[in-house]
């Protein structure tokens, strides 16, 4: 079975891009809620007491996913370039 070929980013890196975008959006929302000490996330018996510390950790994860997104996007673009013009050579 031949894998689906996407016009912008191929060789299955599109899935990594989609997952990274989804994670960035969801984690940014959660980080914002923790930073603002939303009552649903902070203040309960088993909830973290310091929302800003949790938000810092969540935003660190957002940065990691953003780096992953850039890396996967560049890999996809290099793959397209290789398919159109030939392999990239350093000589």
Tab-separated table of C-alpha atoms in Angstrom:
chain	number	residue	atom	x	y	z
A	1	UNK	CA	0.000	0.000	0.000
A	2	UNK	CA	1.456	3.349	-1.057
A	3	UNK	CA	1.476	6.070	1.637
A	4	UNK	CA	-0.479	9.261	1.012
A	5	UNK	CA	1.693	11.941	-0.631
A	6	UNK	CA	0.924	15.480	0.514
A	7	UNK	CA	1.821	18.359	-1.808
A	8	UNK	CA	3.511	20.603	0.791
A	9	UNK	CA	5.306	18.239	3.123
A	10	UNK	CA	5.697	14.599	2.264
A	11	UNK	CA	7.415	11.469	3.487
A	12	UNK	CA	5.155	11.246	6.557
A	13	UNK	CA	6.579	14.386	8.204
A	14	UNK	CA	3.135	15.982	7.847
A	15	UNK	CA	1.947	13.911	10.802
A	16	UNK	CA	4.730	15.277	12.999
A	17	UNK	CA	3.822	18.812	11.934
A	18	UNK	CA	0.136	18.267	12.749
A	19	UNK	CA	0.895	16.751	16.151
A	20	UNK	CA	3.307	19.579	16.974
A	21	UNK	CA	0.775	22.263	16.019
A	22	UNK	CA	-1.923	20.568	18.082
A	23	UNK	CA	0.409	20.266	21.091
A	24	UNK	CA	1.507	23.902	20.829
A	25	UNK	CA	-2.088	25.141	20.818
A	26	UNK	CA	-3.318	22.908	23.641
A	27	UNK	CA	-0.266	23.422	25.855
A	28	UNK	CA	-0.357	27.193	25.308
A	29	UNK	CA	-3.963	27.281	26.493
A	30	UNK	CA	-3.156	25.146	29.539
A	31	UNK	CA	-0.088	27.253	30.343
A	32	UNK	CA	-2.162	30.418	30.162
A	33	UNK	CA	-4.751	28.962	32.505
A	34	UNK	CA	-2.079	27.951	35.023
A	35	UNK	CA	-0.310	31.322	34.731
A	36	UNK	CA	-3.577	33.116	35.550
A	37	UNK	CA	-4.243	30.693	38.466
A	38	UNK	CA	-7.564	29.524	37.048
A	39	UNK	CA	-9.693	28.062	39.830
A	40	UNK	CA	-10.240	24.759	37.985
A	41	UNK	CA	-6.501	24.058	37.806
A	42	UNK	CA	-5.080	25.635	40.969
A	43	UNK	CA	-6.430	25.717	44.485
A	44	UNK	CA	-7.921	22.271	45.017
A	45	UNK	CA	-6.717	19.735	47.561
A	46	UNK	CA	-4.522	17.795	45.121
A	47	UNK	CA	-3.843	20.645	42.677
A	48	UNK	CA	-0.481	22.408	42.475
A	49	UNK	CA	-0.209	25.479	44.690
A	50	UNK	CA	2.104	27.521	42.452
A	51	UNK	CA	0.451	28.020	39.067
A	52	UNK	CA	3.329	30.094	37.713
A	53	UNK	CA	5.813	27.248	38.239
A	54	UNK	CA	3.525	24.840	36.403
A	55	UNK	CA	3.018	27.387	33.625
A	56	UNK	CA	6.786	27.733	33.226
A	57	UNK	CA	7.118	23.979	32.770
A	58	UNK	CA	4.243	23.860	30.301
A	59	UNK	CA	5.681	26.746	28.266
A	60	UNK	CA	9.028	24.938	28.181
A	61	UNK	CA	7.203	22.019	26.578
A	62	UNK	CA	5.684	24.466	24.065
A	63	UNK	CA	9.190	25.615	23.107
A	64	UNK	CA	10.296	21.990	22.665
A	65	UNK	CA	7.324	21.296	20.389
A	66	UNK	CA	8.028	24.492	18.425
A	67	UNK	CA	11.622	23.371	17.819
A	68	UNK	CA	10.304	19.956	16.777
A	69	UNK	CA	7.840	21.664	14.424
A	70	UNK	CA	10.609	23.687	12.763
A	71	UNK	CA	12.830	20.619	12.441
A	72	UNK	CA	10.063	18.488	10.890
A	73	UNK	CA	9.034	21.297	8.565
A	74	UNK	CA	12.602	21.744	7.343
A	75	UNK	CA	12.973	17.994	6.877
A	76	UNK	CA	9.835	17.998	4.746
A	77	UNK	CA	11.077	20.901	2.653
A	78	UNK	CA	14.447	19.225	2.123
A	79	UNK	CA	12.638	16.080	1.069
A	80	UNK	CA	10.646	18.037	-1.508
A	81	UNK	CA	13.809	19.692	-2.777
A	82	UNK	CA	15.510	16.327	-3.134
A	83	UNK	CA	12.570	14.954	-5.111
A	84	UNK	CA	12.493	17.941	-7.489
A	85	UNK	CA	16.150	18.755	-8.118
A	86	UNK	CA	18.161	15.821	-6.887
A	87	UNK	CA	20.109	15.104	-3.745
A	88	UNK	CA	21.786	17.847	-1.749
A	89	UNK	CA	25.571	17.740	-2.004
A	90	UNK	CA	28.115	19.498	0.202
A	91	UNK	CA	30.891	19.536	-2.387
